[in-house]
mmCIF file of C-alpha atoms and ligand atoms in Angstrom:
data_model
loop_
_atom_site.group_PDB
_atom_site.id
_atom_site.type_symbol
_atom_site.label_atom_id
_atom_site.label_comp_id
_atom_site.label_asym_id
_atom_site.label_seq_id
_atom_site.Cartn_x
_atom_site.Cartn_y
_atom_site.Cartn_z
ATOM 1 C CA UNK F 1 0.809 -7.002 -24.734
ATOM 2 C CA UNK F 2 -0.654 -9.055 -27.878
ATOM 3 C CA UNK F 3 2.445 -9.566 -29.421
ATOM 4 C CA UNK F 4 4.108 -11.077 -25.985
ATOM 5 C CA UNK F 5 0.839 -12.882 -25.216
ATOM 6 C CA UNK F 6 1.371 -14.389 -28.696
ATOM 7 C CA UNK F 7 4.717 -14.871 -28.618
ATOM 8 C CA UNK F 8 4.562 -16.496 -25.549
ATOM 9 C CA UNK F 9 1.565 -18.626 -26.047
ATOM 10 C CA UNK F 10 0.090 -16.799 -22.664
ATOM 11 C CA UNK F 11 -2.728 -19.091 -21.191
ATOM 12 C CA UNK F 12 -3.214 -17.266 -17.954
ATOM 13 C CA UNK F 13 -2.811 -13.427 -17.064
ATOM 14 C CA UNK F 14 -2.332 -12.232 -13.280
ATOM 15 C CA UNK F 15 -2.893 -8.761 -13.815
ATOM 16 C CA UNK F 16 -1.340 -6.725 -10.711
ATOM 17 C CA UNK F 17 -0.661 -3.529 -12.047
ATOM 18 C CA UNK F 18 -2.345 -0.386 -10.558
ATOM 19 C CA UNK F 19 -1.988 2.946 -8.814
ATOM 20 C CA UNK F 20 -2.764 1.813 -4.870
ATOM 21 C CA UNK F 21 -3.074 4.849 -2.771
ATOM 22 C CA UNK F 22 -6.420 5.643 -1.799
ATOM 23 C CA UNK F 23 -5.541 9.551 -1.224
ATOM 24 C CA UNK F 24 -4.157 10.037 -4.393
ATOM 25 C CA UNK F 25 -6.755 8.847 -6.179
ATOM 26 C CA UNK F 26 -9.563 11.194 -4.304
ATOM 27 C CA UNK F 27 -6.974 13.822 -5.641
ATOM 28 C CA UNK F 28 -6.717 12.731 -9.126
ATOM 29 C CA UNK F 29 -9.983 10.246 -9.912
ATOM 30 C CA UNK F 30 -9.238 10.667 -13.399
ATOM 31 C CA UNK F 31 -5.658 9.314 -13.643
ATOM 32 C CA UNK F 32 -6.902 6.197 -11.300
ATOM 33 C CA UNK F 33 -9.548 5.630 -13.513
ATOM 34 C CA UNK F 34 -6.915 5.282 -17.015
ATOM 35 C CA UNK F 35 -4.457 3.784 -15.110
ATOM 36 C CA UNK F 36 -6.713 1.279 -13.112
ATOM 37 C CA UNK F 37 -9.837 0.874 -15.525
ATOM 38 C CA UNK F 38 -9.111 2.054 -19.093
ATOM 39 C CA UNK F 39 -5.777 0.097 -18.770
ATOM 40 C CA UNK F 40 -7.156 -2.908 -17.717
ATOM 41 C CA UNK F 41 -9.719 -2.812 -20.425
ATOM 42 C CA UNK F 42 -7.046 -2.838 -22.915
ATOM 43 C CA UNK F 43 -5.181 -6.015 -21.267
ATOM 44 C CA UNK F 44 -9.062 -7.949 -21.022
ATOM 45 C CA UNK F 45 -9.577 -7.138 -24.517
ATOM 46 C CA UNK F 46 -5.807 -8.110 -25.367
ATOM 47 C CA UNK F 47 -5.822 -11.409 -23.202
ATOM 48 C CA UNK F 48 -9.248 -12.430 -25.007
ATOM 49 C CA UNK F 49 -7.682 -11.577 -28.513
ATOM 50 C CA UNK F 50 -4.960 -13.877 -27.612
ATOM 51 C CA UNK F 51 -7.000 -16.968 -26.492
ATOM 52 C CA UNK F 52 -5.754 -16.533 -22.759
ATOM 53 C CA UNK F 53 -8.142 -18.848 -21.224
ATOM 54 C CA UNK F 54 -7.474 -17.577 -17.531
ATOM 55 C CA UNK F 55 -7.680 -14.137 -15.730
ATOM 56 C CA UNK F 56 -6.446 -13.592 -12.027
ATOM 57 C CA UNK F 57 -7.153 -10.059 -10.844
ATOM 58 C CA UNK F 58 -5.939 -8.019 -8.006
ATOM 59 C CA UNK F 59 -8.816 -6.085 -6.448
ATOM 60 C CA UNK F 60 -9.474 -4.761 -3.266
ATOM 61 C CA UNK F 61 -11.162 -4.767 0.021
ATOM 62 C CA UNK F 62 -12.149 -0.923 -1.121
ATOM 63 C CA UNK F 63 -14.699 -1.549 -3.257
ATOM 64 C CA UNK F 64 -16.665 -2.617 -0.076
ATOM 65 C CA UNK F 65 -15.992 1.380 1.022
ATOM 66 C CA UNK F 66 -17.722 1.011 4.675
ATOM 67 C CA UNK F 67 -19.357 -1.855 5.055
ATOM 68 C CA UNK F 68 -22.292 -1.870 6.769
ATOM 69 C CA UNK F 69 -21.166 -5.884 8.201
ATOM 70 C CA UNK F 70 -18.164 -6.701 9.501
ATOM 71 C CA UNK F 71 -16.799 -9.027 8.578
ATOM 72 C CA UNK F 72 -17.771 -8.277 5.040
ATOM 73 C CA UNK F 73 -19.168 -11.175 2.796
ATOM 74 C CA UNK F 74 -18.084 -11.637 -0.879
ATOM 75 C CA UNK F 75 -22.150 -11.162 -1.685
ATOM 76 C CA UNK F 76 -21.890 -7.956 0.493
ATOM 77 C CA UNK F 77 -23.472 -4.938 -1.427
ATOM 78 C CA UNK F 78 -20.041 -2.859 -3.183
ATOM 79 C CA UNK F 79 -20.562 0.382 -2.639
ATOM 80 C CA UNK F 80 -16.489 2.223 -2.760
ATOM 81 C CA UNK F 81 -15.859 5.308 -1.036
ATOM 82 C CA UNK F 82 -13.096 6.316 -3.376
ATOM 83 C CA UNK F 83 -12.149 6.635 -7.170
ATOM 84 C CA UNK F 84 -9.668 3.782 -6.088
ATOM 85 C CA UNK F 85 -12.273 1.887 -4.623
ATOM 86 C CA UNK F 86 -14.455 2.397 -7.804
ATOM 87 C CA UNK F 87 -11.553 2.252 -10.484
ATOM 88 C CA UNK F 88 -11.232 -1.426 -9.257
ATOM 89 C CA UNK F 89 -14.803 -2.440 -8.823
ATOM 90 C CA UNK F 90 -15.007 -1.018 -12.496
ATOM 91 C CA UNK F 91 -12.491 -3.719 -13.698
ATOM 92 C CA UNK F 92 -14.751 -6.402 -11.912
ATOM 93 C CA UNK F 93 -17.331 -5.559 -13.659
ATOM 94 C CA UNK F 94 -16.088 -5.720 -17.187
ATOM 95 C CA UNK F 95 -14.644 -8.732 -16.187
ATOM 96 C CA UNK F 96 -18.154 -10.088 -15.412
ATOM 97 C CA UNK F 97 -19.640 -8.562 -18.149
ATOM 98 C CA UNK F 98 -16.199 -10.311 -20.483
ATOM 99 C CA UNK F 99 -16.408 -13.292 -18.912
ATOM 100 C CA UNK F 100 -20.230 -14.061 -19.412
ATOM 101 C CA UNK F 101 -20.119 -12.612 -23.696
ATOM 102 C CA UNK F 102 -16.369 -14.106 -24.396
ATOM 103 C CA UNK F 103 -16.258 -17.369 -21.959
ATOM 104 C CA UNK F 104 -12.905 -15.575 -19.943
ATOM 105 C CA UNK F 105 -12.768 -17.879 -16.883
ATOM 106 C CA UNK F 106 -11.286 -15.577 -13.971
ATOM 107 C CA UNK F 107 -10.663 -15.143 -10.301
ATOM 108 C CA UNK F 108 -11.286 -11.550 -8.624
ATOM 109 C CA UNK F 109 -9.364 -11.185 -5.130
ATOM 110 C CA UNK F 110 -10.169 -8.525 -3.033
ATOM 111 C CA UNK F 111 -7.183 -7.921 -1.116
ATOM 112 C CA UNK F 112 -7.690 -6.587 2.248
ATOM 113 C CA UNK F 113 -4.410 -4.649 3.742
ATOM 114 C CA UNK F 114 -1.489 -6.408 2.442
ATOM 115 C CA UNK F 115 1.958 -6.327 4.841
ATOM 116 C CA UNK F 116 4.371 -8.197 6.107
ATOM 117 C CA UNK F 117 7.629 -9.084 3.615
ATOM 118 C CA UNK F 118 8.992 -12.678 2.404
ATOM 119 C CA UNK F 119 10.302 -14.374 5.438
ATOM 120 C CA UNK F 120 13.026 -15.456 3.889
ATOM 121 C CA UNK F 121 14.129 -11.977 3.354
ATOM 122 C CA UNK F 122 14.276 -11.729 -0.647
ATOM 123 C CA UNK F 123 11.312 -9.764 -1.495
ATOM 124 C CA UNK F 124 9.344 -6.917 0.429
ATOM 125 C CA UNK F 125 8.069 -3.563 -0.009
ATOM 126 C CA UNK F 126 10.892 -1.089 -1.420
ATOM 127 C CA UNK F 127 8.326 1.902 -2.244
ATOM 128 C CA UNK F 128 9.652 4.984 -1.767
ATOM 129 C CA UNK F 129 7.717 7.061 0.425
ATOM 130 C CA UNK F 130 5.754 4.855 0.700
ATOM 131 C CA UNK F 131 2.020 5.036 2.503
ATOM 132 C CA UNK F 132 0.805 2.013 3.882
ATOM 133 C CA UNK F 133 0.674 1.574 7.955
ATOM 134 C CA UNK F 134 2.915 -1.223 8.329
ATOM 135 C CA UNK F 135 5.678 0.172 6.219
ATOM 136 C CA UNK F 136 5.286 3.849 7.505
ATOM 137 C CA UNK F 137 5.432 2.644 10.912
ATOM 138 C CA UNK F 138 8.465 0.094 10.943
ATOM 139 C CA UNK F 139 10.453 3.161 8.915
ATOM 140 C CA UNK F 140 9.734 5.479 11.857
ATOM 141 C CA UNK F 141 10.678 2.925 14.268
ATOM 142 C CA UNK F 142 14.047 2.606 12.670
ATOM 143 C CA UNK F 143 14.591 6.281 13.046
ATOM 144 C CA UNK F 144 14.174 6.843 8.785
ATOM 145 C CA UNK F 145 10.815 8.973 9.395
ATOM 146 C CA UNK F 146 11.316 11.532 12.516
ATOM 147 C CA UNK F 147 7.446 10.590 13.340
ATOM 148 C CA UNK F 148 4.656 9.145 12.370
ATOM 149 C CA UNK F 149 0.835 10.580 12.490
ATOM 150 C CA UNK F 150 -1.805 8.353 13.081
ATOM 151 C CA UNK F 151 -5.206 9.817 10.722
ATOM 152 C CA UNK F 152 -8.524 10.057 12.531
ATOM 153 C CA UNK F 153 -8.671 9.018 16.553
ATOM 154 C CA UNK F 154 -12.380 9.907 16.145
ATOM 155 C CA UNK F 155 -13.678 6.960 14.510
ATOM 156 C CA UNK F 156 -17.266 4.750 15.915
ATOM 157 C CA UNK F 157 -14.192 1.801 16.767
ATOM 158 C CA UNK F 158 -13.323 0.510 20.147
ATOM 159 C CA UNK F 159 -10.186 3.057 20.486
ATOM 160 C CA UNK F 160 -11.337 5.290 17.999
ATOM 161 C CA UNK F 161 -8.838 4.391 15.204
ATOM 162 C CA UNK F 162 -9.501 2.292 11.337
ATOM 163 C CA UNK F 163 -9.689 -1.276 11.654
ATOM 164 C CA UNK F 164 -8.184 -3.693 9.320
ATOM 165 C CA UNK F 165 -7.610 -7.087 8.191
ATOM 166 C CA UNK F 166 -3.509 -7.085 7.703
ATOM 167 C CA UNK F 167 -2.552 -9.848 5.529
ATOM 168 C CA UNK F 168 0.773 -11.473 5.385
ATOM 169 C CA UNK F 169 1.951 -10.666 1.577
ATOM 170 C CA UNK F 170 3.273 -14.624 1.579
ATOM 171 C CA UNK F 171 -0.103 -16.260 2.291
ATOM 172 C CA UNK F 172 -1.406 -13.518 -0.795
ATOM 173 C CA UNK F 173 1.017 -15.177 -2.885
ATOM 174 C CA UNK F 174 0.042 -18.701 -2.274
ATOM 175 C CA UNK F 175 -3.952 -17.212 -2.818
ATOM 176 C CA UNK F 176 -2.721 -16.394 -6.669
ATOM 177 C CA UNK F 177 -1.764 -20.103 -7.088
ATOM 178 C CA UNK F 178 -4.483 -21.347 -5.625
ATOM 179 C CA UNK F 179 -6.574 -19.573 -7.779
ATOM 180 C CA UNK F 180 -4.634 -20.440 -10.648
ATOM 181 C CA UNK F 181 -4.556 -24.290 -9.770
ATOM 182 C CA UNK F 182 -8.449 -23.576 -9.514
ATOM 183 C CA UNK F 183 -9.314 -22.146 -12.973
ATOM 184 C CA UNK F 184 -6.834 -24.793 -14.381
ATOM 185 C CA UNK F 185 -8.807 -27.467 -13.175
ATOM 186 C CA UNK F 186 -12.008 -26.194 -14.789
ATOM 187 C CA UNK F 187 -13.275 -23.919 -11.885
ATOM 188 C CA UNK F 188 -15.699 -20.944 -12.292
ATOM 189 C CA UNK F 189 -15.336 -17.576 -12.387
ATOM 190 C CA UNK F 190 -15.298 -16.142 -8.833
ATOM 191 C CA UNK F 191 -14.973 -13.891 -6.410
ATOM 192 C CA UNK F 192 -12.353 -14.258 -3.126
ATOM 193 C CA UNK F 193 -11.731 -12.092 0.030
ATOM 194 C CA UNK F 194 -8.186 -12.233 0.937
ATOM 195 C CA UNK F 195 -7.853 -11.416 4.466
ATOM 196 C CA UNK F 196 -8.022 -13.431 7.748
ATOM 197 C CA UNK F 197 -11.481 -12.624 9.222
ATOM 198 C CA UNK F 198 -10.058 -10.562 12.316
ATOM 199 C CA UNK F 199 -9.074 -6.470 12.625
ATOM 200 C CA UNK F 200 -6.311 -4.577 13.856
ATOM 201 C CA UNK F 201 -6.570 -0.778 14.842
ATOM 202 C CA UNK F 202 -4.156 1.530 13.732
ATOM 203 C CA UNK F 203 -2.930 1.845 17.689
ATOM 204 C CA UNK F 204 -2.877 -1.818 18.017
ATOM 205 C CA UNK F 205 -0.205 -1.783 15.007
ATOM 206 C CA UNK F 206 1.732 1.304 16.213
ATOM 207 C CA UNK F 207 1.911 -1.055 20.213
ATOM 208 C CA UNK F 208 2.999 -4.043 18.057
ATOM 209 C CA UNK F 209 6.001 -2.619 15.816
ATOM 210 C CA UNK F 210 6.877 -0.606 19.376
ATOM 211 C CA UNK F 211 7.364 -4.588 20.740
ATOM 212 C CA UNK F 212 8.589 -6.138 18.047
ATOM 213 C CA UNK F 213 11.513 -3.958 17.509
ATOM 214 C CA UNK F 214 12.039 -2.946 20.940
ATOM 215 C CA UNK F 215 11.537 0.957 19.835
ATOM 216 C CA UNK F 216 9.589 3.753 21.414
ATOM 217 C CA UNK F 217 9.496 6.216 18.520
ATOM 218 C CA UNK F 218 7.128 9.503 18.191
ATOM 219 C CA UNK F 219 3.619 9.267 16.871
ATOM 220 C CA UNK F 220 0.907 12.027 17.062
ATOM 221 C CA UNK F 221 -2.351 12.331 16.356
ATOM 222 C CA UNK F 222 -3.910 13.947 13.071
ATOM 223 C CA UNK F 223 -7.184 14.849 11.357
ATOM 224 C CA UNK F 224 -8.749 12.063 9.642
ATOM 225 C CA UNK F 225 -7.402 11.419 5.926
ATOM 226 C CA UNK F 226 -9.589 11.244 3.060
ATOM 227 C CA UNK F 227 -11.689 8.265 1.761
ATOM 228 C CA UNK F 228 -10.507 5.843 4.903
ATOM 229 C CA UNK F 229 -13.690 3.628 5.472
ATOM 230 C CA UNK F 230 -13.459 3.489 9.916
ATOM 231 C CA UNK F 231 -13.650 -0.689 10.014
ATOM 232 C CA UNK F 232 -12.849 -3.323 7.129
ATOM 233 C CA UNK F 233 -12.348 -7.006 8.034
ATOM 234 C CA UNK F 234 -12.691 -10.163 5.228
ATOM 235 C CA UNK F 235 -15.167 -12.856 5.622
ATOM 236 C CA UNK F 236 -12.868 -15.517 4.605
ATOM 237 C CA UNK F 237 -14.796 -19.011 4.395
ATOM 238 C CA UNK F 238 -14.724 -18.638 0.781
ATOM 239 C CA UNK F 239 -11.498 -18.716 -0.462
ATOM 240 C CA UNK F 240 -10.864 -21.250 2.500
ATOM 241 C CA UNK F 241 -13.764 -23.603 1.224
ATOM 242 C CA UNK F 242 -13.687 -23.186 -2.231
ATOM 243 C CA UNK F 243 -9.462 -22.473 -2.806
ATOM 244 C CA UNK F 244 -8.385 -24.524 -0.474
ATOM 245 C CA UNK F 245 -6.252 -21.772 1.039
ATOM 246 C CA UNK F 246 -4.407 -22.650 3.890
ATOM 247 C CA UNK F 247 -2.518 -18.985 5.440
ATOM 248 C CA UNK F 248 0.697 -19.638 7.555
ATOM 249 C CA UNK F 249 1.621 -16.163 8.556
ATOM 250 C CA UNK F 250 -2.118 -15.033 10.574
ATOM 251 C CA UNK F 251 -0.193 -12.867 13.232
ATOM 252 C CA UNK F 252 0.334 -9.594 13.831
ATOM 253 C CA UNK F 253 3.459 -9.916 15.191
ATOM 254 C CA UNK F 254 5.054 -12.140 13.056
ATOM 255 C CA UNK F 255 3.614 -9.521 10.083
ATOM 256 C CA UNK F 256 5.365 -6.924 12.028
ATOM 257 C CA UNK F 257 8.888 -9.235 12.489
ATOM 258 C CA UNK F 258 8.962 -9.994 8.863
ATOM 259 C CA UNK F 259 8.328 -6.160 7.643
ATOM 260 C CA UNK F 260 10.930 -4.449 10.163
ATOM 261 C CA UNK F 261 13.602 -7.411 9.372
ATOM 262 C CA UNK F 262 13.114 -5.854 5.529
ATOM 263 C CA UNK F 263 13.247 -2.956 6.398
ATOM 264 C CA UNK F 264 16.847 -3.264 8.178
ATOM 265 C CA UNK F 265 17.449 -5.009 5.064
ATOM 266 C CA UNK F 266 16.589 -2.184 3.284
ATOM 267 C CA UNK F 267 18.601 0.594 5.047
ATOM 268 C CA UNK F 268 21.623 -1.583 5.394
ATOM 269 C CA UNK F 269 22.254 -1.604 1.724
ATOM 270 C CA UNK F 270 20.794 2.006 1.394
ATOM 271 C CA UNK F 271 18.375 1.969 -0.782
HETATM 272 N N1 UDP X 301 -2.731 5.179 8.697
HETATM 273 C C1 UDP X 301 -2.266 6.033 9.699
HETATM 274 N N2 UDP X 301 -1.016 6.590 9.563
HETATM 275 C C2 UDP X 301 -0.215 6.348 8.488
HETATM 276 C C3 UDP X 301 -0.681 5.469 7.477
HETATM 277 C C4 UDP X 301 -1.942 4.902 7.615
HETATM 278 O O1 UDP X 301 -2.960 6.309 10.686
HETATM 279 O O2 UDP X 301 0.906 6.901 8.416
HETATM 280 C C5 UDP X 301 -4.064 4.555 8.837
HETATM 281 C C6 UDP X 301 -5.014 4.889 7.703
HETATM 282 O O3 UDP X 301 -5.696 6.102 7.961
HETATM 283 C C7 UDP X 301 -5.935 3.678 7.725
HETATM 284 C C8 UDP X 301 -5.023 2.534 8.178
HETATM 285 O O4 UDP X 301 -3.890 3.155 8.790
HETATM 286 O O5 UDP X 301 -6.915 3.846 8.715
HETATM 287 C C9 UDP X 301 -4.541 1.676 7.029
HETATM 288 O O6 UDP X 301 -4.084 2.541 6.000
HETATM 289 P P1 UDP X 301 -3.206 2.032 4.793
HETATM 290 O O7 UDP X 301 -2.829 3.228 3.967
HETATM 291 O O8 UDP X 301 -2.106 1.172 5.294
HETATM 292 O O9 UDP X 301 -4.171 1.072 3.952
HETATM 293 P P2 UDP X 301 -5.658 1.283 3.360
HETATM 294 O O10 UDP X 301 -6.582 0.678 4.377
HETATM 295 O O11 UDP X 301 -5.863 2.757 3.136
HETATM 296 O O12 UDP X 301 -5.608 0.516 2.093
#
């Protein structure tokens, strides 16, 4: 990384790279925290070595674990329910801690649940077995998963299932050049929620991929899974005041549209 961030003359890192699934990481805390923390450590340390004057970094609604408001505020107290959750509030802290001894100006963004896929249909999720709600549901309603289980029905929510604030993965993108446009025009570091302000429940996903693609595929009902905070949803006047972040995508359905369109996309060319 400091020879390409030489090489290159590198003035701003986006740093992206992590292990995401919250189960996993309750498994193996350990391997979350040197892939997630000790990692990142090495690229702050690298970037500031290497005169990058600008630090974007992907965080996540997690290190909120359960908030005790919803919607949660950026100022909220951070207190993460899982090694994934923590392994990521870790990395915001030595960016704080960077930022105020070595002068690193840098945005934090705390993705909340990221979905959806480009809707011009070049990019989207290809993850193998992959875990996310979205993607696990639009791959059973296309007949690659024979079910799908839906994980805790128990919860203190309206119909008993996690809320969260889905995010259309194109309006994330335009958030990471926002924030770039920001720290090049002389902004300071800061910290942005990245969700809409509103909450879906895991049923009110599983009704909306049933419309969307016209499918009535098999879902039952499981035991809760570990380290799943029951309700999550962004405050989002910050990055809306202070970014200037305009989303385009805030709706569930047209979330839904774009990530089953990939995912036909995906299966026709069988990969
Ligand atoms: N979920 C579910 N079935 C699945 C995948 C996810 O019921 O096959 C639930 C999960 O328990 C959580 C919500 O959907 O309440 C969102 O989970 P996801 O893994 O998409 O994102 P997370 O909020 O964990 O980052």
């Amino acid at each position: 990384m400091a020879a390409l961030i030489a090489e290159h003359r590198v003035d701003a890192v986006i740093h992206f790279a992590a292990s995401i699934v919250v189960p996993d990481s309750v498994a193996d805390p350990l391997g979350y925290y040197r892939n997630n923390t000790a990692n990142s450590r090495s690229l702050i340390e690298c970037a500031i070595k290497g005169g990058v004057k600008h630090f974007i970094f992907s965080s996540t609604a997690a290190v909120y674990g359960n908030p005790a408001t919803v919607p949660v505020g950026e100022d909220d107290p951070v207190t993460p329910m899982s090694p994934y959750g923590s392994s990521k509030l870790m990395t915001e802290i030595m960016l704080r801690d960077a930022g105020a001894a070595y002068g690193l100006r840098h945005v934090i963004l705390r993705y909340f649940n990221v979905a959806g896929a480009d809707p011009l249909g070049r990019t989207g999720q290809s993850t193998k077995g992959a875990t996310h709600l979205i993607k696990v549901a639009v791959e059973t309603a296309l007949g690659l998963r024979p079910k799908m289980d839906v994980f805790g029905t128990d919860y203190p929510t309206p119909d008993g299932t996690c809320i969260r604030d889905y995010i259309h993965v194109s309006d994330l993108v335009r958030a990471h050049a926002d924030a770039l446009s920001y720290l090049r025009d002389g902004g300071a570091s800061a910290t942005f929620n990245c969700g809409y302000g509103r909450g879906f429940s895991v049923r009110d996903v599983i009704e909306s991929v049933k419309r969307v693609s016209g499918i009535d595929f098999k879902v039952e009902f499981a035991g809760r899974r570990a380290g799943d905070p029951a309700q999550i949803v962004a405050a989002s006047d910050r990055v809306r005041a202070v970014l200037h972040w305009k989303p385009h995508f805030d709706d569930l359905n047209t979330i839904v549209t774009h990530a089953l369109a990939w995912e036909r996309k995906l299966s026709a060319r069988g990969s």
